[in-house]
Short mmCIF file of N, CA and C in Angstrom, two decimals:
data_model
loop_
_atom_site.label_atom_id
_atom_site.label_comp_id
_atom_site.label_asym_id
_atom_site.label_seq_id
_atom_site.Cartn_x
_atom_site.Cartn_y
_atom_site.Cartn_z
N GLY A 239 -19.45 3.04 -13.27
CA GLY A 239 -20.54 3.35 -15.01
C GLY A 239 -21.50 2.83 -14.96
N GLN A 240 -21.70 1.51 -14.02
CA GLN A 240 -23.03 0.06 -14.37
C GLN A 240 -24.05 0.63 -13.09
N GLY A 241 -24.59 1.09 -13.49
CA GLY A 241 -26.13 1.13 -12.81
C GLY A 241 -26.66 -0.02 -12.18
N PHE A 242 -26.90 -0.15 -10.64
CA PHE A 242 -27.17 -1.40 -10.08
C PHE A 242 -28.61 -0.19 -8.62
N MET A 243 -29.31 -1.27 -8.82
CA MET A 243 -30.15 -1.23 -7.71
C MET A 243 -30.35 -1.96 -6.54
N ARG A 244 -30.05 -1.41 -5.11
CA ARG A 244 -30.39 -2.53 -3.83
C ARG A 244 -31.35 -2.53 -2.89
N SER A 245 -31.96 -3.59 -2.74
CA SER A 245 -33.35 -3.68 -2.05
C SER A 245 -32.29 -3.13 -0.42
N LEU A 246 -33.33 -3.23 0.66
CA LEU A 246 -33.44 -3.59 2.14
C LEU A 246 -32.60 -4.89 2.08
N PRO A 247 -31.83 -4.62 3.43
CA PRO A 247 -31.08 -6.01 3.41
C PRO A 247 -32.33 -6.99 4.40
N LYS A 248 -31.61 -8.11 3.75
CA LYS A 248 -33.09 -9.01 4.77
C LYS A 248 -32.04 -10.06 5.87
N LYS A 249 -33.23 -9.88 6.59
CA LYS A 249 -32.24 -10.27 8.17
C LYS A 249 -32.12 -11.91 7.65
N ILE A 250 -30.73 -12.51 8.22
CA ILE A 250 -30.29 -14.06 8.20
C ILE A 250 -30.66 -14.40 9.59
N GLN A 251 -31.58 -15.56 9.59
CA GLN A 251 -32.07 -16.41 10.60
C GLN A 251 -30.72 -17.04 11.14
N LYS A 252 -30.14 -17.75 9.51
CA LYS A 252 -29.01 -18.95 10.27
C LYS A 252 -27.85 -18.42 10.71
N ALA A 253 -27.27 -19.09 11.58
CA ALA A 253 -25.52 -18.59 12.34
C ALA A 253 -24.77 -18.95 11.15
N PRO A 254 -23.45 -18.08 11.31
CA PRO A 254 -22.91 -17.87 9.96
C PRO A 254 -22.24 -19.17 10.38
N SER A 255 -21.40 -19.57 8.74
CA SER A 255 -20.69 -20.68 9.09
C SER A 255 -19.05 -20.08 9.60
N GLN A 256 -18.51 -21.43 9.62
CA GLN A 256 -17.29 -20.82 10.31
C GLN A 256 -16.38 -20.53 8.72
N LYS A 257 -16.45 -20.64 7.87
CA LYS A 257 -15.86 -19.80 6.41
C LYS A 257 -16.44 -18.49 6.63
N GLN A 258 -17.72 -17.85 6.90
CA GLN A 258 -18.08 -16.80 6.56
C GLN A 258 -17.41 -16.00 7.85
N LEU A 259 -17.47 -17.19 8.87
CA LEU A 259 -16.64 -15.92 10.44
C LEU A 259 -15.25 -15.61 9.86
N ASP A 260 -14.60 -16.34 9.41
CA ASP A 260 -13.18 -16.27 8.67
C ASP A 260 -13.05 -14.97 7.67
N ASN A 261 -13.91 -15.05 6.99
CA ASN A 261 -14.19 -14.22 6.06
C ASN A 261 -14.40 -12.96 6.75
N ARG A 262 -14.89 -12.71 7.27
CA ARG A 262 -15.00 -11.28 8.20
C ARG A 262 -13.88 -11.05 8.77
N LYS A 263 -13.25 -11.80 9.88
CA LYS A 263 -12.03 -11.69 10.36
C LYS A 263 -11.15 -11.18 9.39
N ALA A 264 -10.42 -11.90 8.26
CA ALA A 264 -9.96 -11.71 7.16
C ALA A 264 -10.15 -10.38 6.65
N MET A 265 -11.08 -9.98 6.88
CA MET A 265 -12.02 -8.31 6.25
C MET A 265 -11.12 -7.19 6.85
N ALA A 266 -11.52 -7.62 8.22
CA ALA A 266 -11.25 -6.46 9.10
C ALA A 266 -9.86 -6.53 9.89
N ALA A 267 -9.09 -7.23 9.32
CA ALA A 267 -7.89 -7.31 9.98
C ALA A 267 -7.28 -6.47 8.67
N ALA A 268 -7.99 -6.96 6.85
CA ALA A 268 -7.01 -5.87 6.46
C ALA A 268 -7.64 -4.74 5.87
N GLN A 269 -8.43 -3.97 6.58
CA GLN A 269 -9.21 -2.93 6.50
C GLN A 269 -8.10 -2.38 7.31
N ALA A 270 -8.25 -3.04 8.74
CA ALA A 270 -7.35 -2.23 9.97
C ALA A 270 -6.04 -2.02 9.50
N TRP A 271 -5.41 -2.80 8.99
CA TRP A 271 -4.36 -2.27 8.56
C TRP A 271 -4.03 -1.57 6.81
N LEU A 272 -5.25 -1.23 6.54
CA LEU A 272 -4.97 -0.37 5.33
C LEU A 272 -5.79 1.22 5.58
N LYS A 273 -6.61 1.06 6.70
CA LYS A 273 -6.94 2.49 6.83
C LYS A 273 -6.58 3.84 6.74
N TYR A 274 -5.49 3.67 7.60
CA TYR A 274 -4.76 5.08 7.43
C TYR A 274 -3.91 5.10 6.55
N LEU A 275 -3.95 4.22 5.69
CA LEU A 275 -2.47 4.16 4.17
C LEU A 275 -3.47 4.44 2.72
N THR A 276 -5.00 5.12 3.57
CA THR A 276 -5.82 4.68 2.27
C THR A 276 -5.35 6.46 0.93
N PRO A 277 -4.79 7.55 1.16
CA PRO A 277 -4.15 7.84 0.15
C PRO A 277 -3.23 7.09 -0.63
N TYR A 278 -2.26 7.00 -0.39
CA TYR A 278 -1.26 5.78 -0.67
C TYR A 278 -2.00 4.80 -1.40
N VAL A 279 -2.67 4.14 -0.82
CA VAL A 279 -3.31 2.55 -2.12
C VAL A 279 -4.43 2.92 -2.71
N ARG A 280 -4.96 4.05 -2.65
CA ARG A 280 -6.22 4.83 -3.62
C ARG A 280 -4.95 5.52 -4.99
N ALA A 281 -3.98 5.59 -5.20
CA ALA A 281 -3.04 6.53 -6.18
C ALA A 281 -2.38 5.20 -6.55
N GLY A 282 -1.58 4.12 -5.83
CA GLY A 282 -1.07 3.16 -5.94
C GLY A 282 -1.20 1.99 -6.43
N PHE A 283 -2.91 1.78 -6.19
CA PHE A 283 -3.64 0.60 -7.36
C PHE A 283 -5.02 1.08 -7.76
N LYS A 284 -4.76 2.07 -8.28
CA LYS A 284 -5.70 2.93 -9.61
C LYS A 284 -5.94 1.76 -10.44
N ASN A 285 -5.48 1.37 -11.26
CA ASN A 285 -5.43 0.56 -12.25
C ASN A 285 -4.97 -1.35 -12.09
N TYR A 286 -5.55 -1.45 -11.05
CA TYR A 286 -5.29 -2.83 -10.81
C TYR A 286 -6.78 -3.25 -10.92
N SER A 287 -7.95 -3.06 -11.01
CA SER A 287 -9.12 -3.57 -11.40
C SER A 287 -9.58 -2.39 -12.02
N LYS A 288 -10.40 -2.67 -13.16
CA LYS A 288 -11.62 -1.91 -13.62
C LYS A 288 -12.60 -1.71 -12.92
N LYS A 289 -13.17 -3.00 -11.99
CA LYS A 289 -14.25 -2.99 -11.43
C LYS A 289 -14.07 -2.12 -9.86
N GLN A 290 -13.06 -2.32 -9.67
CA GLN A 290 -12.95 -1.72 -8.38
C GLN A 290 -11.95 -0.30 -7.90
N HIS A 291 -12.32 0.94 -7.11
CA HIS A 291 -11.26 1.42 -6.77
C HIS A 291 -9.69 1.06 -6.11
N GLY A 292 -8.76 2.00 -6.13
CA GLY A 292 -7.90 1.86 -5.39
C GLY A 292 -7.68 1.18 -3.99
N PHE A 293 -8.91 1.51 -2.91
CA PHE A 293 -8.64 1.00 -1.85
C PHE A 293 -9.58 -0.64 -1.40
N GLY A 294 -10.41 -1.12 -2.60
CA GLY A 294 -10.92 -1.96 -2.44
C GLY A 294 -9.97 -3.20 -3.55
N SER A 295 -9.07 -2.44 -4.36
CA SER A 295 -8.20 -3.56 -5.01
C SER A 295 -7.17 -3.97 -3.91
N ALA A 296 -6.63 -2.69 -3.49
CA ALA A 296 -5.58 -3.11 -2.01
C ALA A 296 -6.10 -4.12 -0.99
N LEU A 297 -7.28 -3.79 -0.66
CA LEU A 297 -7.81 -4.50 0.02
C LEU A 297 -7.69 -6.10 -0.27
N SER A 298 -8.29 -6.14 -1.74
CA SER A 298 -8.34 -7.06 -2.00
C SER A 298 -6.87 -8.37 -2.11
N TYR A 299 -6.21 -7.18 -2.72
CA TYR A 299 -4.64 -8.00 -3.08
C TYR A 299 -3.80 -8.44 -1.39
N LEU A 300 -4.16 -7.25 -0.79
CA LEU A 300 -3.83 -7.65 1.13
C LEU A 300 -4.32 -8.85 1.48
N LYS A 301 -5.72 -9.37 1.44
CA LYS A 301 -6.06 -10.36 1.80
C LYS A 301 -5.89 -11.77 1.15
N LEU A 302 -5.68 -12.03 -0.54
CA LEU A 302 -5.35 -13.26 -0.84
C LEU A 302 -3.90 -13.06 -0.85
N ASN A 303 -2.58 -12.11 -0.47
CA ASN A 303 -1.54 -12.50 -0.39
C ASN A 303 -0.74 -12.22 0.66
N ALA A 304 -1.33 -11.00 1.54
CA ALA A 304 -0.50 -10.86 2.48
C ALA A 304 -0.75 -11.32 4.37
N LEU A 305 -2.01 -11.88 4.23
CA LEU A 305 -2.79 -12.42 5.51
C LEU A 305 -2.26 -13.48 6.17
N ARG A 306 -1.90 -14.07 6.88
CA ARG A 306 -1.60 -15.67 7.37
C ARG A 306 -2.68 -15.84 8.00
N GLU A 307 -2.92 -17.16 8.51
CA GLU A 307 -3.73 -17.98 9.00
C GLU A 307 -4.27 -17.46 10.16
N ASP A 308 -4.08 -16.59 10.98
CA ASP A 308 -3.78 -16.17 11.83
C ASP A 308 -4.68 -14.68 12.23
N PHE A 309 -4.59 -14.71 10.50
CA PHE A 309 -5.32 -13.01 10.14
C PHE A 309 -4.55 -11.91 10.81
N THR A 310 -3.21 -12.19 10.56
CA THR A 310 -2.27 -11.05 10.91
C THR A 310 -2.09 -10.47 9.44
N VAL A 311 -0.88 -9.57 8.97
CA VAL A 311 -0.57 -9.38 8.28
C VAL A 311 0.67 -9.03 8.03
N ASP A 312 1.16 -10.06 6.85
CA ASP A 312 2.86 -9.99 6.75
C ASP A 312 3.58 -8.58 5.84
N PRO A 313 3.36 -7.83 6.67
CA PRO A 313 4.19 -6.34 5.90
C PRO A 313 5.03 -6.83 4.68
N SER A 314 5.97 -7.55 4.97
CA SER A 314 6.85 -7.91 3.84
C SER A 314 6.38 -8.51 2.63
N ARG A 315 5.08 -9.07 2.59
CA ARG A 315 3.96 -9.32 1.61
C ARG A 315 3.43 -8.53 1.03
N VAL A 316 3.15 -7.34 1.80
CA VAL A 316 1.93 -6.61 1.16
C VAL A 316 2.67 -5.28 -0.10
N LEU A 317 1.72 -5.07 -0.69
CA LEU A 317 2.48 -3.74 -1.79
C LEU A 317 1.43 -2.80 -1.26
N ILE A 318 2.46 -1.83 -2.04
CA ILE A 318 0.73 -0.06 -1.63
C ILE A 318 1.13 0.45 -2.84
N THR A 319 1.56 0.09 -3.96
CA THR A 319 1.70 0.24 -5.41
C THR A 319 1.24 -0.66 -6.19
N TRP A 320 0.82 -1.07 -7.23
CA TRP A 320 0.76 -2.30 -8.34
C TRP A 320 0.75 -1.45 -9.20
N GLY A 321 1.60 -2.18 -10.32
CA GLY A 321 1.70 -1.79 -11.79
C GLY A 321 2.58 -2.09 -12.54
N ASP A 322 3.07 -1.60 -14.01
CA ASP A 322 3.71 -2.14 -15.07
C ASP A 322 4.81 -1.36 -15.23
N LEU A 323 4.85 -0.18 -14.44
CA LEU A 323 6.27 0.44 -14.33
C LEU A 323 7.23 -0.55 -13.91
N PRO A 324 8.71 -0.08 -14.31
CA PRO A 324 9.84 -0.90 -13.74
C PRO A 324 9.94 -0.62 -12.45
N VAL A 325 10.02 -1.28 -11.01
CA VAL A 325 10.16 -1.64 -10.31
C VAL A 325 11.75 -0.81 -9.80
N PRO A 326 11.94 -0.46 -8.62
CA PRO A 326 12.72 0.41 -8.42
C PRO A 326 13.94 -0.62 -8.40
N LEU A 327 15.20 -0.15 -9.17
CA LEU A 327 16.55 -0.76 -9.39
C LEU A 327 17.46 -0.49 -7.82
N SER A 328 17.70 -1.48 -7.35
CA SER A 328 18.36 -1.80 -6.21
C SER A 328 18.36 -0.58 -5.17
N PRO A 329 16.63 -1.09 -4.78
CA PRO A 329 16.46 0.07 -3.58
C PRO A 329 17.19 -0.64 -2.04
N ALA A 330 17.27 0.63 -1.23
CA ALA A 330 17.73 0.38 -0.43
C ALA A 330 17.17 1.10 0.75
N VAL A 331 17.47 1.44 2.46
CA VAL A 331 17.02 2.69 2.77
C VAL A 331 17.85 3.00 4.20
N SER A 332 18.28 3.69 4.56
CA SER A 332 19.27 4.03 5.68
C SER A 332 18.70 5.04 6.78
N ASN A 333 19.15 4.72 7.72
CA ASN A 333 19.15 6.06 8.66
C ASN A 333 20.29 6.71 9.47
N THR A 334 20.73 7.44 8.29
CA THR A 334 21.81 7.74 8.82
C THR A 334 22.22 9.12 9.26
N GLN A 335 20.78 9.91 9.42
CA GLN A 335 20.61 11.17 10.00
C GLN A 335 19.18 10.53 11.38
N PRO A 336 19.55 11.06 12.58
CA PRO A 336 18.23 11.02 13.73
C PRO A 336 17.00 11.70 13.25
N GLY A 337 15.79 10.88 12.59
CA GLY A 337 14.35 11.33 12.51
C GLY A 337 14.72 11.38 10.97
N PHE A 338 15.54 11.05 9.92
CA PHE A 338 15.44 10.91 8.88
C PHE A 338 15.65 9.30 8.15
N LEU A 339 14.79 9.12 7.61
CA LEU A 339 15.37 8.15 6.82
C LEU A 339 16.13 8.66 4.63
N GLU A 340 17.31 7.90 4.78
CA GLU A 340 17.23 8.30 3.33
C GLU A 340 16.94 7.03 2.59
N PHE A 341 16.19 7.19 1.23
CA PHE A 341 16.08 6.25 0.67
C PHE A 341 16.37 6.59 -0.34
N THR A 342 17.64 4.93 -1.35
CA THR A 342 18.43 5.47 -2.90
C THR A 342 18.02 4.49 -3.37
N TRP A 343 18.24 4.20 -5.00
CA TRP A 343 17.62 3.72 -6.07
C TRP A 343 18.81 3.89 -6.94
N GLU A 344 18.71 3.00 -8.39
CA GLU A 344 19.43 2.98 -9.38
C GLU A 344 18.47 4.47 -10.07
N PRO A 345 19.38 4.80 -10.40
CA PRO A 345 18.51 6.44 -11.24
C PRO A 345 18.82 5.63 -12.90
N ILE A 346 17.49 6.14 -13.52
CA ILE A 346 17.07 6.15 -15.17
C ILE A 346 16.92 7.23 -15.48
N ALA A 347 18.10 7.42 -16.37
CA ALA A 347 18.03 8.81 -16.79
C ALA A 347 17.25 9.16 -17.62
N HIS A 348 16.30 10.84 -18.09
CA HIS A 348 15.01 11.11 -17.89
C HIS A 348 13.90 10.30 -17.98
N SER A 349 13.80 10.02 -16.45
CA SER A 349 12.63 9.19 -16.05
C SER A 349 11.81 9.98 -15.26
N ASN A 350 10.70 10.23 -15.67
CA ASN A 350 10.28 11.13 -14.97
C ASN A 350 8.91 11.19 -13.70
N ASP A 351 8.79 9.84 -13.27
CA ASP A 351 8.00 9.56 -12.46
C ASP A 351 8.74 9.36 -11.11
N HIS A 352 7.71 9.49 -10.13
CA HIS A 352 7.92 10.09 -8.95
C HIS A 352 8.19 8.58 -7.64
N ALA A 353 9.05 8.81 -6.79
CA ALA A 353 8.92 7.76 -5.56
C ALA A 353 8.01 7.88 -5.00
N ILE A 354 7.03 6.99 -4.56
CA ILE A 354 6.35 6.84 -3.55
C ILE A 354 6.93 6.07 -2.43
N LEU A 355 6.73 6.94 -1.11
CA LEU A 355 7.87 6.63 0.20
C LEU A 355 6.78 6.67 1.28
N LEU A 356 7.40 5.14 1.91
CA LEU A 356 6.27 4.89 3.12
C LEU A 356 6.55 4.26 4.50
N ALA A 357 6.51 4.90 5.25
CA ALA A 357 7.21 4.11 6.68
C ALA A 357 5.64 3.70 7.73
N THR A 358 5.64 2.66 7.84
CA THR A 358 4.86 2.06 8.63
C THR A 358 5.16 1.50 10.20
N THR A 359 4.33 1.38 11.33
CA THR A 359 4.58 0.95 12.52
C THR A 359 3.44 0.09 12.88
N SER A 360 3.72 -0.88 13.48
CA SER A 360 3.15 -1.79 13.66
C SER A 360 1.68 -1.08 14.57
N THR A 361 1.73 -0.04 15.57
CA THR A 361 0.73 0.67 16.09
C THR A 361 -0.10 1.59 15.37
N GLY A 362 0.28 1.76 13.62
CA GLY A 362 -0.68 2.55 13.02
C GLY A 362 0.17 4.04 12.58
N HIS A 363 0.94 4.22 13.09
CA HIS A 363 1.78 5.42 12.74
C HIS A 363 2.75 5.46 11.45
N PHE A 364 2.17 6.48 11.05
CA PHE A 364 3.26 6.20 9.51
C PHE A 364 3.53 7.68 8.98
N THR A 365 4.35 7.59 8.24
CA THR A 365 4.75 9.03 7.73
C THR A 365 5.07 8.33 6.18
N GLY A 366 4.72 9.35 4.89
CA GLY A 366 5.30 9.16 3.47
C GLY A 366 5.06 10.15 3.07
N GLU A 367 5.59 9.77 1.78
CA GLU A 367 5.47 10.75 0.53
C GLU A 367 4.71 10.68 -0.70
N LEU A 368 3.53 10.96 -1.02
CA LEU A 368 3.02 10.39 -2.39
C LEU A 368 3.52 10.94 -3.45
N CYS A 369 4.60 11.60 -3.34
CA CYS A 369 5.31 12.91 -4.73
C CYS A 369 6.12 12.83 -4.19
N GLY A 370 7.55 11.84 -4.09
CA GLY A 370 8.80 11.73 -3.49
C GLY A 370 9.49 12.51 -4.86
N ALA A 371 10.72 12.06 -4.42
CA ALA A 371 11.83 12.83 -5.95
C ALA A 371 11.75 11.76 -6.87
N ARG A 372 12.16 12.27 -7.90
CA ARG A 372 12.03 12.12 -9.28
C ARG A 372 13.05 10.66 -9.51
N ARG A 373 12.71 9.53 -10.55
CA ARG A 373 13.24 8.29 -10.67
C ARG A 373 14.88 8.65 -10.95
N ASP A 374 15.18 9.69 -11.82
CA ASP A 374 16.49 9.85 -12.04
C ASP A 374 17.79 10.94 -10.89
N ALA A 375 17.09 10.98 -10.38
CA ALA A 375 17.21 11.74 -9.42
C ALA A 375 17.93 10.66 -7.99
N GLY A 376 17.53 9.31 -7.80
CA GLY A 376 18.19 8.14 -7.25
C GLY A 376 17.86 8.29 -5.69
N LYS A 377 17.45 9.21 -5.16
CA LYS A 377 17.45 9.23 -3.60
C LYS A 377 16.50 10.34 -3.27
N HIS A 378 15.98 9.57 -2.10
CA HIS A 378 15.10 10.64 -1.09
C HIS A 378 15.32 10.71 0.26
N LEU A 379 14.93 11.86 0.42
CA LEU A 379 15.52 11.81 2.32
C LEU A 379 13.79 12.27 2.91
N LEU A 380 13.37 11.52 3.31
CA LEU A 380 11.83 11.09 4.04
C LEU A 380 11.82 11.52 5.46
N ASP A 381 11.31 12.54 6.03
CA ASP A 381 10.92 13.04 7.18
C ASP A 381 10.58 12.05 8.09
N CYS A 382 11.27 11.38 8.87
CA CYS A 382 10.39 10.24 10.10
C CYS A 382 10.52 10.62 11.16
N LYS A 383 10.33 11.95 11.66
CA LYS A 383 10.56 12.53 13.36
C LYS A 383 8.97 12.00 13.99
N PHE A 384 8.25 11.81 12.96
CA PHE A 384 6.89 11.86 13.61
C PHE A 384 6.87 10.13 14.47
N ILE A 385 7.42 9.25 13.44
CA ILE A 385 7.73 7.96 13.69
C ILE A 385 9.27 7.48 14.78
N SER A 386 9.91 8.70 14.81
CA SER A 386 11.57 8.06 15.23
C SER A 386 11.40 7.38 16.84
N GLY A 387 12.23 6.30 16.93
CA GLY A 387 12.16 5.37 18.07
C GLY A 387 11.71 4.21 17.43
N MET A 388 10.73 4.55 16.87
CA MET A 388 9.58 3.04 16.59
C MET A 388 10.19 2.40 15.70
N GLU A 389 10.06 1.05 15.84
CA GLU A 389 10.82 -0.07 14.36
C GLU A 389 9.45 0.18 13.31
N ALA A 390 10.15 0.15 11.78
CA ALA A 390 9.29 0.37 10.88
C ALA A 390 9.05 -0.43 9.65
N ASP A 391 8.42 -0.54 8.77
CA ASP A 391 8.35 -1.46 7.61
C ASP A 391 7.91 -0.34 6.51
N VAL A 392 9.10 -0.36 5.83
CA VAL A 392 9.35 0.63 5.23
C VAL A 392 9.29 -0.09 3.68
N TYR A 393 8.36 0.80 2.71
CA TYR A 393 8.25 0.37 1.38
C TYR A 393 8.21 1.69 0.36
N ILE A 394 9.01 1.28 -0.67
CA ILE A 394 8.86 2.19 -2.14
C ILE A 394 8.38 2.10 -3.63
N GLY A 395 7.75 2.74 -4.36
CA GLY A 395 7.55 2.55 -5.75
C GLY A 395 7.55 3.70 -6.35
N PHE A 396 6.90 3.56 -7.56
CA PHE A 396 6.75 4.88 -8.31
C PHE A 396 5.64 4.99 -8.84
N ILE A 397 5.04 6.19 -8.91
CA ILE A 397 4.11 6.57 -9.97
C ILE A 397 4.55 7.69 -10.94
N THR A 398 3.47 7.66 -12.39
CA THR A 398 3.93 8.68 -13.33
C THR A 398 3.55 10.11 -12.62
N GLU A 399 4.27 11.32 -13.17
CA GLU A 399 3.72 12.18 -12.86
C GLU A 399 2.19 12.73 -13.14
N GLU A 400 1.73 11.57 -13.86
CA GLU A 400 0.10 12.28 -14.24
C GLU A 400 -0.89 11.14 -13.67
N ARG A 401 0.16 10.74 -12.10
CA ARG A 401 -0.98 9.40 -11.29
C ARG A 401 -1.87 8.28 -12.27
N GLU A 402 -1.25 8.13 -13.24
CA GLU A 402 -1.86 7.38 -14.17
C GLU A 402 -1.16 5.64 -14.03
N ARG A 403 -0.23 5.57 -14.01
CA ARG A 403 0.39 4.13 -13.84
C ARG A 403 1.58 4.09 -12.78
N CYS A 404 1.53 3.29 -12.26
CA CYS A 404 2.73 2.66 -11.07
C CYS A 404 3.45 1.71 -11.32
N SER A 405 4.71 1.26 -10.43
CA SER A 405 5.05 0.10 -10.04
C SER A 405 4.63 -0.81 -9.27
N ASN A 406 5.26 -2.00 -9.28
CA ASN A 406 5.02 -3.07 -7.64
C ASN A 406 5.75 -2.18 -6.72
N SER A 407 5.36 -1.90 -5.70
CA SER A 407 6.18 -1.57 -4.65
C SER A 407 7.08 -2.65 -4.11
N VAL A 408 8.26 -2.16 -3.61
CA VAL A 408 9.02 -3.20 -2.78
C VAL A 408 9.17 -2.67 -1.33
N TYR A 409 9.56 -4.09 -0.45
CA TYR A 409 9.44 -4.03 1.03
C TYR A 409 10.80 -3.75 1.40
N LEU A 410 11.68 -2.75 1.89
CA LEU A 410 12.71 -2.81 2.73
C LEU A 410 12.53 -3.54 3.46
#
């Protein structure tokens, strides 16, 4: 909502400092990790910052909280959703059927928010659901045939039907 103008970029004559090079590496690593998950983090980080959209907010969060010193991402510290809704209670995931992941959580009666589910591999393959089962259902079966046989990092969060508010996601 703010107007701004931009001039043509100036050519920089000095070599970048080590701190600038490290920042560039961190940004590149964070963007590479998030680029395939854009629809999830756009919805999940919608309200993280008033000045940034979802992807930029998720990028900022990941860079500050989930990057290791060697510029690799620690998947257990990543959030795919952020917000003030209650986090999933007693979340769990199991692989009881080939090609499917069964997510379970403690249902909350009369709750109409929906699960956001995501399974992502280190090679950039992923599968997920932006509008999964309602919280009061207590479970969701996610088709993972696309990543079957691969090790995956798995996340669950919740989002309202209006897509206005989210919970913090949980790494499973």
